[in-house]
CSV table of C-alpha atoms in Angstrom, one decimal:
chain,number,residue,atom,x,y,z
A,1083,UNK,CA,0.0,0.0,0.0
A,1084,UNK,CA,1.7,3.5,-0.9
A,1085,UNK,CA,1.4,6.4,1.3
A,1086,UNK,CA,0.4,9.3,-0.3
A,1087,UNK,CA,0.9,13.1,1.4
A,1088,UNK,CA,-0.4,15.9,0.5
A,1089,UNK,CA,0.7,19.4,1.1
A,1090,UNK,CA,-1.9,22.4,0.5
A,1091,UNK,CA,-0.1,25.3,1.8
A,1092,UNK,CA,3.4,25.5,-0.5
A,1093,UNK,CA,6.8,24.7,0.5
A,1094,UNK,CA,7.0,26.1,4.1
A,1095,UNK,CA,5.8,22.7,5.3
A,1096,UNK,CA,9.0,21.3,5.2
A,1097,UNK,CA,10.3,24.3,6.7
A,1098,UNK,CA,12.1,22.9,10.1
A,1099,UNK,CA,10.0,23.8,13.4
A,1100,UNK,CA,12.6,23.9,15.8
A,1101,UNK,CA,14.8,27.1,16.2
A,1102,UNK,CA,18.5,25.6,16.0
A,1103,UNK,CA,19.8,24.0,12.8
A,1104,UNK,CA,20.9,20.6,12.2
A,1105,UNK,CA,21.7,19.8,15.7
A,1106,UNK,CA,19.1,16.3,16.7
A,1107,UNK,CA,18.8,14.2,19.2
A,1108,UNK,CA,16.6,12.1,17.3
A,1109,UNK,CA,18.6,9.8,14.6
A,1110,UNK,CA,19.6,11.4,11.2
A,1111,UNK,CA,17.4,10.2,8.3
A,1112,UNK,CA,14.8,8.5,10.9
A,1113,UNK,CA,11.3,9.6,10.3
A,1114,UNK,CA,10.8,12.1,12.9
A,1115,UNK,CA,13.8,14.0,11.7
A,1116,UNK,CA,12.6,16.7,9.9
A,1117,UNK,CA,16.6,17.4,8.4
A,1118,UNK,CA,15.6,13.7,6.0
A,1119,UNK,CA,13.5,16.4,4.2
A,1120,UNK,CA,15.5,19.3,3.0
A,1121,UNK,CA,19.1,19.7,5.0
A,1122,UNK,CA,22.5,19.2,4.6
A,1123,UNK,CA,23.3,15.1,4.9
A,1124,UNK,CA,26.9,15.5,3.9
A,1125,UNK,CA,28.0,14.7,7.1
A,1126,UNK,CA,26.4,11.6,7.5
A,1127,UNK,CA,27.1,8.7,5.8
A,1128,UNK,CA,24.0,7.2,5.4
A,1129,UNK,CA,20.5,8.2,5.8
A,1130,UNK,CA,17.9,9.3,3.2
A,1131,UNK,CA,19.5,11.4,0.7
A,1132,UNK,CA,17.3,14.4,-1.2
A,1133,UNK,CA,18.0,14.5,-5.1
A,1134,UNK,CA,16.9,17.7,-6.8
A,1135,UNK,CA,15.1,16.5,-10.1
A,1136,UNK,CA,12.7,19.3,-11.3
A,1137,UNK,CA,11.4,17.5,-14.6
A,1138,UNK,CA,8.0,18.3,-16.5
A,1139,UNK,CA,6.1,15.0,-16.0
A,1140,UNK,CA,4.9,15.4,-19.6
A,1141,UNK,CA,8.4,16.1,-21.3
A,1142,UNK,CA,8.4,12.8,-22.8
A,1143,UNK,CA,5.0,13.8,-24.3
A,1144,UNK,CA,6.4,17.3,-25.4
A,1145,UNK,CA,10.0,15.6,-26.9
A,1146,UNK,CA,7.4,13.6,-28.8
A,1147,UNK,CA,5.1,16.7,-29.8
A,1148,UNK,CA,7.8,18.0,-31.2
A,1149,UNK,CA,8.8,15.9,-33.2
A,1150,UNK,CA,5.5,15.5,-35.1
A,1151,UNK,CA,5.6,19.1,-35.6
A,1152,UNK,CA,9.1,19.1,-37.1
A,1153,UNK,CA,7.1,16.6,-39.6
A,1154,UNK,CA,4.3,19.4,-40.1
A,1155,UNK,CA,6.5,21.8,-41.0
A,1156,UNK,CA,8.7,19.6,-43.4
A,1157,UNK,CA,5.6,18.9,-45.3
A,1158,UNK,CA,4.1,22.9,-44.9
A,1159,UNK,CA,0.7,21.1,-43.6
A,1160,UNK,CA,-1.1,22.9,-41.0
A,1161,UNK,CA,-2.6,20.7,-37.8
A,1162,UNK,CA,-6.1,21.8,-35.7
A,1163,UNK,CA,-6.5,19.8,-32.2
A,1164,UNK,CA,-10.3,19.7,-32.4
A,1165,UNK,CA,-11.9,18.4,-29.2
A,1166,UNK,CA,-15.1,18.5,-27.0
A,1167,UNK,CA,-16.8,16.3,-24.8
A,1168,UNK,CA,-18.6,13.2,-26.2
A,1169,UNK,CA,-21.7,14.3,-28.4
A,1170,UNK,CA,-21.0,18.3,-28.9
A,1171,UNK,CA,-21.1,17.4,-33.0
A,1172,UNK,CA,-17.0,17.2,-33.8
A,1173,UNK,CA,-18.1,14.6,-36.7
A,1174,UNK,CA,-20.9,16.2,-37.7
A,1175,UNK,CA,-19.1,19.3,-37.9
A,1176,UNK,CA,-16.1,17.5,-40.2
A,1177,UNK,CA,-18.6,16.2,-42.7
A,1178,UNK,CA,-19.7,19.7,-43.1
A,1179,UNK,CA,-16.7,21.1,-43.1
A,1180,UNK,CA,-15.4,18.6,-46.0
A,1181,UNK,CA,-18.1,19.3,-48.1
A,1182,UNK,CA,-17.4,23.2,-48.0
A,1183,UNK,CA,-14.0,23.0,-48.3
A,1184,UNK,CA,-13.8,20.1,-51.6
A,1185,UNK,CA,-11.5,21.2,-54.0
A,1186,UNK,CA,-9.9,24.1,-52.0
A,1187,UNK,CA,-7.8,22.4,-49.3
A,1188,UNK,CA,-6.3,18.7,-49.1
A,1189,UNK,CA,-7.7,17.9,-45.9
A,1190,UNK,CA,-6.8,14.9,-43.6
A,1191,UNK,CA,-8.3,13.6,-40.4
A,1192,UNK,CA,-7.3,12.0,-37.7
A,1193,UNK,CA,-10.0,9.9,-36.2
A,1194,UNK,CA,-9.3,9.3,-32.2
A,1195,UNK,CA,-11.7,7.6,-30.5
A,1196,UNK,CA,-11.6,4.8,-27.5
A,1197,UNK,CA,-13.4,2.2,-29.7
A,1198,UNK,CA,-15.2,1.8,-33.4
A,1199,UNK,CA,-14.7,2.7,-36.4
A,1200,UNK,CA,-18.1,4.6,-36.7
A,1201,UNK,CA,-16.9,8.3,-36.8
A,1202,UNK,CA,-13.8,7.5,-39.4
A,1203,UNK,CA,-16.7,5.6,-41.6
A,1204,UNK,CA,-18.6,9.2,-41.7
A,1205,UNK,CA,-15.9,10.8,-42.4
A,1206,UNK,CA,-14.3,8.3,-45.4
A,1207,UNK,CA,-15.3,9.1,-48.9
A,1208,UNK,CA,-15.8,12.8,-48.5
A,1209,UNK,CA,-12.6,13.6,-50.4
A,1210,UNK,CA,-10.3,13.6,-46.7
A,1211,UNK,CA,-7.7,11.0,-46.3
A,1212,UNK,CA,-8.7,9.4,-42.6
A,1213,UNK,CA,-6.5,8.2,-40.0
A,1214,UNK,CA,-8.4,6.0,-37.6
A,1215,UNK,CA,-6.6,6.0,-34.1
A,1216,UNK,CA,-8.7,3.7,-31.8
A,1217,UNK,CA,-7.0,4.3,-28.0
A,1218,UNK,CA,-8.3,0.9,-27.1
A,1219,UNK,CA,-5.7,-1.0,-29.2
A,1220,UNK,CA,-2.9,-1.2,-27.7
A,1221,UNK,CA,-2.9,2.1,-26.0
A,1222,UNK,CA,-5.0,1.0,-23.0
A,1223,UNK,CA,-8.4,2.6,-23.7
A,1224,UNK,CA,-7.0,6.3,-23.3
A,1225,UNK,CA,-9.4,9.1,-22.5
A,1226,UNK,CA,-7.6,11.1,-25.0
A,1227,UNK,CA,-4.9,11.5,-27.7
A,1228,UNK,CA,-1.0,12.4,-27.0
A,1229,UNK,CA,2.0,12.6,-29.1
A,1230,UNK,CA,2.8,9.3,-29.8
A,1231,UNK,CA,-0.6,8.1,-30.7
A,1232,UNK,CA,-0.8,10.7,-33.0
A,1233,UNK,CA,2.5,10.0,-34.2
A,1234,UNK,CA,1.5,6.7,-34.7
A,1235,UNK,CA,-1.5,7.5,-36.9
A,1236,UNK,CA,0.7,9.5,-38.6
A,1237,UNK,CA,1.7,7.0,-40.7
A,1238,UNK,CA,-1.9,6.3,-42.3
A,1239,UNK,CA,-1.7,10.1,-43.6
A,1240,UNK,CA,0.8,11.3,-46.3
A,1241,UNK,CA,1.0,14.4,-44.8
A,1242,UNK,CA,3.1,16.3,-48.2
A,1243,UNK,CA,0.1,15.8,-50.0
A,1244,UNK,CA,-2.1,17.7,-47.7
A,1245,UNK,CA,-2.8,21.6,-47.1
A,1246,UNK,CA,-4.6,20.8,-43.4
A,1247,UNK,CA,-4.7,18.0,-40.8
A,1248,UNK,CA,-7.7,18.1,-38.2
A,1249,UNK,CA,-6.8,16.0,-35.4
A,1250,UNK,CA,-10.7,15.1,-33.7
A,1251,UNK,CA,-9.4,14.0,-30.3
A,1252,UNK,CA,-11.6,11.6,-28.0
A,1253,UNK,CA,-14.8,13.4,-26.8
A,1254,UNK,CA,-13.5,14.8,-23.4
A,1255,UNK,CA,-13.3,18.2,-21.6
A,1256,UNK,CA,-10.6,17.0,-19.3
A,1257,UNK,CA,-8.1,15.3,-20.5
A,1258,UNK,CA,-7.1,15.8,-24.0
A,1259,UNK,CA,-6.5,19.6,-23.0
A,1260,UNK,CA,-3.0,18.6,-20.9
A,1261,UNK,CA,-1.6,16.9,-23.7
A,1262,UNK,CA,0.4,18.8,-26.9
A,1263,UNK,CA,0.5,16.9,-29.9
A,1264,UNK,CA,2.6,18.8,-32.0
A,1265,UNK,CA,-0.4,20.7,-33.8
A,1266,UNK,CA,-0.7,24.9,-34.3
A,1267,UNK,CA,-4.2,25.5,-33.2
A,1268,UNK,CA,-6.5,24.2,-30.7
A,1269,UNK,CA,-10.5,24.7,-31.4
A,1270,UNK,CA,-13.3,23.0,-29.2
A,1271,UNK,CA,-16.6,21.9,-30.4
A,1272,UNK,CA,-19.4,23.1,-27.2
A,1273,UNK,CA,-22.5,22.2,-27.4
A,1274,UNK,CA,-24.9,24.3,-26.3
A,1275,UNK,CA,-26.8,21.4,-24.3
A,1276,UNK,CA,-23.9,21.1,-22.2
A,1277,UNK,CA,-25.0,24.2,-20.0
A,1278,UNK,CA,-23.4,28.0,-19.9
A,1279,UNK,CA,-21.0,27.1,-16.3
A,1280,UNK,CA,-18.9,24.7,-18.3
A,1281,UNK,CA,-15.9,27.0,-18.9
A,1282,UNK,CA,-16.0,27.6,-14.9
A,1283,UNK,CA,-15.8,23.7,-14.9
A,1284,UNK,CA,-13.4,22.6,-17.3
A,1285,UNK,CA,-11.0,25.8,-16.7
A,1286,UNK,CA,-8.4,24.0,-18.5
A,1287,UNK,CA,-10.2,22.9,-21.5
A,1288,UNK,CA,-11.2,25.7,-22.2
A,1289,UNK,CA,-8.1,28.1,-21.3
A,1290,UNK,CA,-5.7,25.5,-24.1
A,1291,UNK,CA,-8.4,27.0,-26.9
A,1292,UNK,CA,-8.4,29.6,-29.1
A,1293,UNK,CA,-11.8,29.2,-30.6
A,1294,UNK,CA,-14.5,27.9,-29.1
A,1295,UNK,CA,-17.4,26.7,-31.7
A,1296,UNK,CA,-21.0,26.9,-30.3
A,1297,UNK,CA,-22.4,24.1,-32.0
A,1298,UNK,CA,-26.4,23.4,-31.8
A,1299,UNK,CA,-27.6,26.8,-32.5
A,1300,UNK,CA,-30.5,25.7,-33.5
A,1301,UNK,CA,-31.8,24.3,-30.6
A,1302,UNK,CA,-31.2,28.0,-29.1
A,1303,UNK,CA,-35.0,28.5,-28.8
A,1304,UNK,CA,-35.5,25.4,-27.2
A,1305,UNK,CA,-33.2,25.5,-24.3
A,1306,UNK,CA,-33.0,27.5,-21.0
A,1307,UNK,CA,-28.8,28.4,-22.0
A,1308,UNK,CA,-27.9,31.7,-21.9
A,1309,UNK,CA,-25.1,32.9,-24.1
A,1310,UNK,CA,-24.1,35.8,-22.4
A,1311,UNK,CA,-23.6,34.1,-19.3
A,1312,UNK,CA,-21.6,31.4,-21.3
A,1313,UNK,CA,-19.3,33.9,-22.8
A,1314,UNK,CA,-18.5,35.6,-19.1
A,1315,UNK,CA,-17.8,32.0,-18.0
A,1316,UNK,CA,-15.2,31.6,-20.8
A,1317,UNK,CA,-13.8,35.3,-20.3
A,1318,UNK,CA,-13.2,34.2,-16.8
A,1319,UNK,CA,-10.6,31.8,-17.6
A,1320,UNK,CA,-10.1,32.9,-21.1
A,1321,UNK,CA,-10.6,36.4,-22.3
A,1322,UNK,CA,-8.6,36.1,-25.6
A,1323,UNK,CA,-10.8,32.8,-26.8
A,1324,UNK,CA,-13.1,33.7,-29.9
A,1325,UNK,CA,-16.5,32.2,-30.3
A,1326,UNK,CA,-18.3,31.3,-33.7
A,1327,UNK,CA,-22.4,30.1,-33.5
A,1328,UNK,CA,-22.8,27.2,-35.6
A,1329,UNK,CA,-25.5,24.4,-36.5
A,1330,UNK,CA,-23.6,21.5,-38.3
A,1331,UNK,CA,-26.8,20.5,-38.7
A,1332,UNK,CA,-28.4,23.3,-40.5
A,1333,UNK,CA,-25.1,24.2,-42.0
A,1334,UNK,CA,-25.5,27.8,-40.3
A,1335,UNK,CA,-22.3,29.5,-39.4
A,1336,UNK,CA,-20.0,26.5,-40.8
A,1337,UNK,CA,-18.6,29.0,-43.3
A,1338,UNK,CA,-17.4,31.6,-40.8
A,1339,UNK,CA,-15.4,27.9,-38.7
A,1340,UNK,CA,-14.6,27.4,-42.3
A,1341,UNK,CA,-12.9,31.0,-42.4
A,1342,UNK,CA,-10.9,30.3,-39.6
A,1343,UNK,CA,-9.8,26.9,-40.9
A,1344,UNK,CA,-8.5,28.5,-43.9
A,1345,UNK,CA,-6.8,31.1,-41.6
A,1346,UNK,CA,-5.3,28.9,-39.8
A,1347,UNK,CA,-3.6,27.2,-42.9
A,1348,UNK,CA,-2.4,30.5,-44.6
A,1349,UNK,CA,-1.1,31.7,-40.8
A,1350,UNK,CA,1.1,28.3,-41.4
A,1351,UNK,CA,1.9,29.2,-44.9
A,1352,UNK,CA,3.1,33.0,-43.5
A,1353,UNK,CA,5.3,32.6,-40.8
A,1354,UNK,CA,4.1,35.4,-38.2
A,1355,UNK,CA,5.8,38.3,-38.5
A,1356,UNK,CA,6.0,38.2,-42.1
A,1357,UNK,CA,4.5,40.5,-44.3
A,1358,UNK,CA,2.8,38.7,-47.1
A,1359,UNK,CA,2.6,41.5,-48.9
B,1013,UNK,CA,-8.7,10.0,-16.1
B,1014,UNK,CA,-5.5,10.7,-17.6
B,1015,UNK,CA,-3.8,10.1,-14.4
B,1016,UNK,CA,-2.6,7.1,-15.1
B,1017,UNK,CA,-0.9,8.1,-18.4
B,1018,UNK,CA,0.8,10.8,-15.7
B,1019,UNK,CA,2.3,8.3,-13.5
B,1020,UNK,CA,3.7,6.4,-16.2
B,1021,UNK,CA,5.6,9.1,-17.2
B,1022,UNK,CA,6.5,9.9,-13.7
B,1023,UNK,CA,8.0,6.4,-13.5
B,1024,UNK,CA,10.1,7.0,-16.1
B,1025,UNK,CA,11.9,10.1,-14.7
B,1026,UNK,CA,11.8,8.6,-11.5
B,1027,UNK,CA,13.7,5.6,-12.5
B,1028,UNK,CA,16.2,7.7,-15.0
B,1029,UNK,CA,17.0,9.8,-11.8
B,1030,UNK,CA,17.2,7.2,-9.4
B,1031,UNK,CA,19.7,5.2,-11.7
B,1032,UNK,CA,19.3,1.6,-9.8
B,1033,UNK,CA,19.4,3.3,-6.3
B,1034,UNK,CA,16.3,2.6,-3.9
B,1035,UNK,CA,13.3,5.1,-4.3
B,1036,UNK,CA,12.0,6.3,-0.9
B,1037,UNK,CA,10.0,9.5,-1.7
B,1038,UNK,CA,8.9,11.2,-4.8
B,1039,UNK,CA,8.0,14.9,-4.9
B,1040,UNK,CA,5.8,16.4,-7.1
B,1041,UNK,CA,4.6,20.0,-7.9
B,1042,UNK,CA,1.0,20.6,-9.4
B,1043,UNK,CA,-0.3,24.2,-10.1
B,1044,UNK,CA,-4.3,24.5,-9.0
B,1045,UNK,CA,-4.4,24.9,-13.2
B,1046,UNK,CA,-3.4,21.6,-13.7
B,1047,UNK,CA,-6.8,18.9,-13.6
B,1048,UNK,CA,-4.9,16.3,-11.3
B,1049,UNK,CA,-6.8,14.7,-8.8
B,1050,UNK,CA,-3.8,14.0,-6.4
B,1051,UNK,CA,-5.8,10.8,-4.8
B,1052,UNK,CA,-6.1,9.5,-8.3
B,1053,UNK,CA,-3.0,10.1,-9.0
B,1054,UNK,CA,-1.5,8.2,-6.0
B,1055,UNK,CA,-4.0,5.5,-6.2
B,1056,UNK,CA,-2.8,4.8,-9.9
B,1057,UNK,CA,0.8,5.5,-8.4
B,1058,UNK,CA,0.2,2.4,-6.6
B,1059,UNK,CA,-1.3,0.4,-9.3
B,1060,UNK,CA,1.5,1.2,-11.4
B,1061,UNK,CA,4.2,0.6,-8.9
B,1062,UNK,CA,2.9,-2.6,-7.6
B,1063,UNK,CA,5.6,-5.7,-7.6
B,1064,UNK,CA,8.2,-3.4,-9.1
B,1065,UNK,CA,11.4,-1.6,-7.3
B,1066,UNK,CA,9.3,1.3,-6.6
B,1067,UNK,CA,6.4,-0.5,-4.7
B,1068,UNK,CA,5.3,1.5,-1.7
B,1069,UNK,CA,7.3,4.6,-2.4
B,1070,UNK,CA,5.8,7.5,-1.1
B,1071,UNK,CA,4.0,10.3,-3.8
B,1072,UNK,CA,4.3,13.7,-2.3
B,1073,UNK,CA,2.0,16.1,-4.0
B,1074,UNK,CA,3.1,19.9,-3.5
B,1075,UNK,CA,-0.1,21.2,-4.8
B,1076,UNK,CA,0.5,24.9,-5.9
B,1077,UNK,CA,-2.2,27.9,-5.6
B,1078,UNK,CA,-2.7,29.7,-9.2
B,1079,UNK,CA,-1.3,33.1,-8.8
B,1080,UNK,CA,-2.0,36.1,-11.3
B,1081,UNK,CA,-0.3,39.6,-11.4
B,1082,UNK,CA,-2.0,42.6,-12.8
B,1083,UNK,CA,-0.9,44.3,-15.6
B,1084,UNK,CA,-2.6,47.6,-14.4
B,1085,UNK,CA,-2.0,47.8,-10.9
B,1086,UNK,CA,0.3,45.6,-10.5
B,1087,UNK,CA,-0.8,43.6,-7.5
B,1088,UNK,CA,-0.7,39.9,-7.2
B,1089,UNK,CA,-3.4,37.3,-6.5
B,1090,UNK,CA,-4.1,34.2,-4.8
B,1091,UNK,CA,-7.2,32.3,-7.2
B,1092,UNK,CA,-9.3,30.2,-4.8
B,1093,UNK,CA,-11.7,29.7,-8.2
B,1094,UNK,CA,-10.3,29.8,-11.7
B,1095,UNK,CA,-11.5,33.2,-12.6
B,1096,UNK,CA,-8.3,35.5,-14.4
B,1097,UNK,CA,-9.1,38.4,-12.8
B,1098,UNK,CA,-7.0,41.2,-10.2
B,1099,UNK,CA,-8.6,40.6,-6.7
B,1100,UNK,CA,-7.3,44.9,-6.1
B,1101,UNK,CA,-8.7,46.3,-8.9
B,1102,UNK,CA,-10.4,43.9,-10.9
B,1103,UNK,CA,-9.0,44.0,-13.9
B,1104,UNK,CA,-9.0,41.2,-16.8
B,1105,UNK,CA,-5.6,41.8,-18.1
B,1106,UNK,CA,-3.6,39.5,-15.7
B,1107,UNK,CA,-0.6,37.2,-16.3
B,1108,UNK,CA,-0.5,33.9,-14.2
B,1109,UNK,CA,2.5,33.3,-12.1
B,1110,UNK,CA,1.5,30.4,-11.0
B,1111,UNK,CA,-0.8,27.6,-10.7
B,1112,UNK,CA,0.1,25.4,-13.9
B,1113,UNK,CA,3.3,23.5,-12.7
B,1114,UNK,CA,3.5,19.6,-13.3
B,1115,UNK,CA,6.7,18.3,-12.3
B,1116,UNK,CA,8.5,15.8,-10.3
B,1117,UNK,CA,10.7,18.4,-8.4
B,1118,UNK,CA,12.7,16.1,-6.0
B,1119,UNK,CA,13.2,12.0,-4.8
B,1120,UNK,CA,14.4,10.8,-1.4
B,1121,UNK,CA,16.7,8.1,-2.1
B,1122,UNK,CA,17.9,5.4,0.5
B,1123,UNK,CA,21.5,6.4,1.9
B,1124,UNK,CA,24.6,4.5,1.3
């Protein structure tokens, strides 16, 4: 059974409580010396020893992340994180999204989802090239996508032949946002069944975003939400996020997500700071 | 429930760092910004750990209030909810100090 301690109150809890320094009656390194924590065990020759380490616990993820995007930039594609929890309309949204954008960008998808091949099945044969990524095989049913899963379903997408890669991560407001994959942009789909407090909720979702799409506008008249309390919520823990009303179903708005799609792309295409002229 | 993915990568930085030597205390540091769920996290600690050289070492979670200093005034805050704002004057325009750490800051290794 592992112990497990919790400190709430920062660093000063291992602060020593006793006046004089280093001088115990109690035996170095034994539990109810406070030196075994932070002090100076040089003199003693054995007794628990304190290794400064001070490592992101998601480097490995970020070494990883990187890597895909120094793929991304060798082949000038451009890469959207697109997330949401489970039933905001991600899909339903890409199918629209692939028939307005036929014939103007090369499109690919990465399909993440825990099980099924149901979304990629939507999505295949509307001119995108589709990566499925099911978590469950082999990746232990993950709640969401990181750098080497999507590295690995890099390999279904020839990614020099494409203008754009949509990455629809696994329907989730918690943990897909701690994870980079290596893409330039990070959109979620919210639905606006889901309730106007979410942002309070999911702060970190929804502070990793730069766009938030509100999908199921036209339901509007038939729910209690209210929109202005839903964009204070997101102010609060993310005042630069922009906001686009959509129906995937209707097709309302999908040109203006469409817009920012294609932004995205030419942002890749003309490195910032760069005037194109 | 990404903890578990979390404390597989802790395990690896533990073990790098500890280089064969025994494991008796691992310190962590999590911002209030960062969705953890330290109990999750040292309940799949244990799972993980279990009948391997780091089996009952101890995960020591540091959790880490979100901070923000204003841009206007210039004062600094203490969140106890994850609203960006200056608790002096109110302002949006903020910059957090603090809050989003995730790192394995220390270990306690067995003496010699």
């Amino acid at each position: 059974m592992g112990r497990f301690h919790r400190h709430t109150d920062g660093a000063d809890e291992h602060h020593h409580e006793h006046g004089h320094a280093h001088h115990h009656d109690r035996a170095p390194g034994s539990p109810s010396d406070p030196a075994r924590v932070i002090g100076d065990h040089s003199g003693y020759g054995s007794g628990p020893v304190r290794v400064e380490v001070l490592e992101q616990i998601l480097a490995e993820n970020d070494r990883v992340a990187a890597a895909n995007r120094g793929d991304f930039d060798a082949a000038g594609v451009a890469v959207v994180n697109l997330m949401s929890s489970p039933g905001a309309g991600k899909t339903t949204l890409l199918e629209r999204t692939l028939e307005r954008l036929a014939g103007r960008l090369r499109i690919g998808i990465v399909e993440g989802d825990i099980e099924t091949s149901l979304d990629a099945d939507r999505l295949a044969g509307r001119g995108a090239a589709v990566s499925l990524l099911n978590t469950s095989r082999g990746f232990g049913g993950e709640c969401h996508l990181d750098a080497t899963m999507v590295r690995a379903a890099l390999g279904g997408l020839t990614l020099d032949g494409l203008d754009l890669v949509v990455i629809e991560n696994v329907g989730n407001l918690v943990c897909p946002a701690e994870f980079a994959v290596g893409e330039d942009a990070r959109a979620m789909v919210f639905s606006l069944t889901e309730g106007e407090d979410k942002p309070a909720k999911y702060p970190v979702m929804f502070r990793s975003v730069e766009l938030v799409v509100l999908n199921k506008m036209d339901l509007l008249a038939h729910l209690d939400v209210d929109l202005d309390r839903f964009r204070a919520r997101l102010a609060d823990v993310n005042p630069a996020a922009r906001t686009i009303e959509v129906s995937a179903r209707t097709g309302e708005g999908v040109d203006a997500w469409c817009d920012w799609l294609l932004e995205v792309v030419r942002r890749r295409q003309v490195p910032a700071g760069v005037d194109p002229g | 429930m990404h903890e578990l993915s979390l404390c597989r990568c802790i395990q690896g930085i533990v073990r790098a760092h500890a280089a064969g030597r025994a494991v008796v205390r691992v310190e962590l540091r999590v911002g209030h910004l960062r969705q953890v769920v330290p109990d999750t996290l040292a309940r799949c600690w244990e799972l993980l750990t279990e009948g391997t050289e780091l089996a009952g070492t101890v995960l020591d979670v540091d959790e880490v209030p979100a901070v923000v200093e204003c841009r206007s005034c210039g004062e600094r805050t203490v969140l106890d909810a994850p609203v960006l704002r200056c608790g002096t004057c109110g302002d949006r325009d903020v910059v957090l100090v603090a809050g989003e750490e995730l790192l394995v800051a220390a270990l306690e290794l067995e003496g010699s």
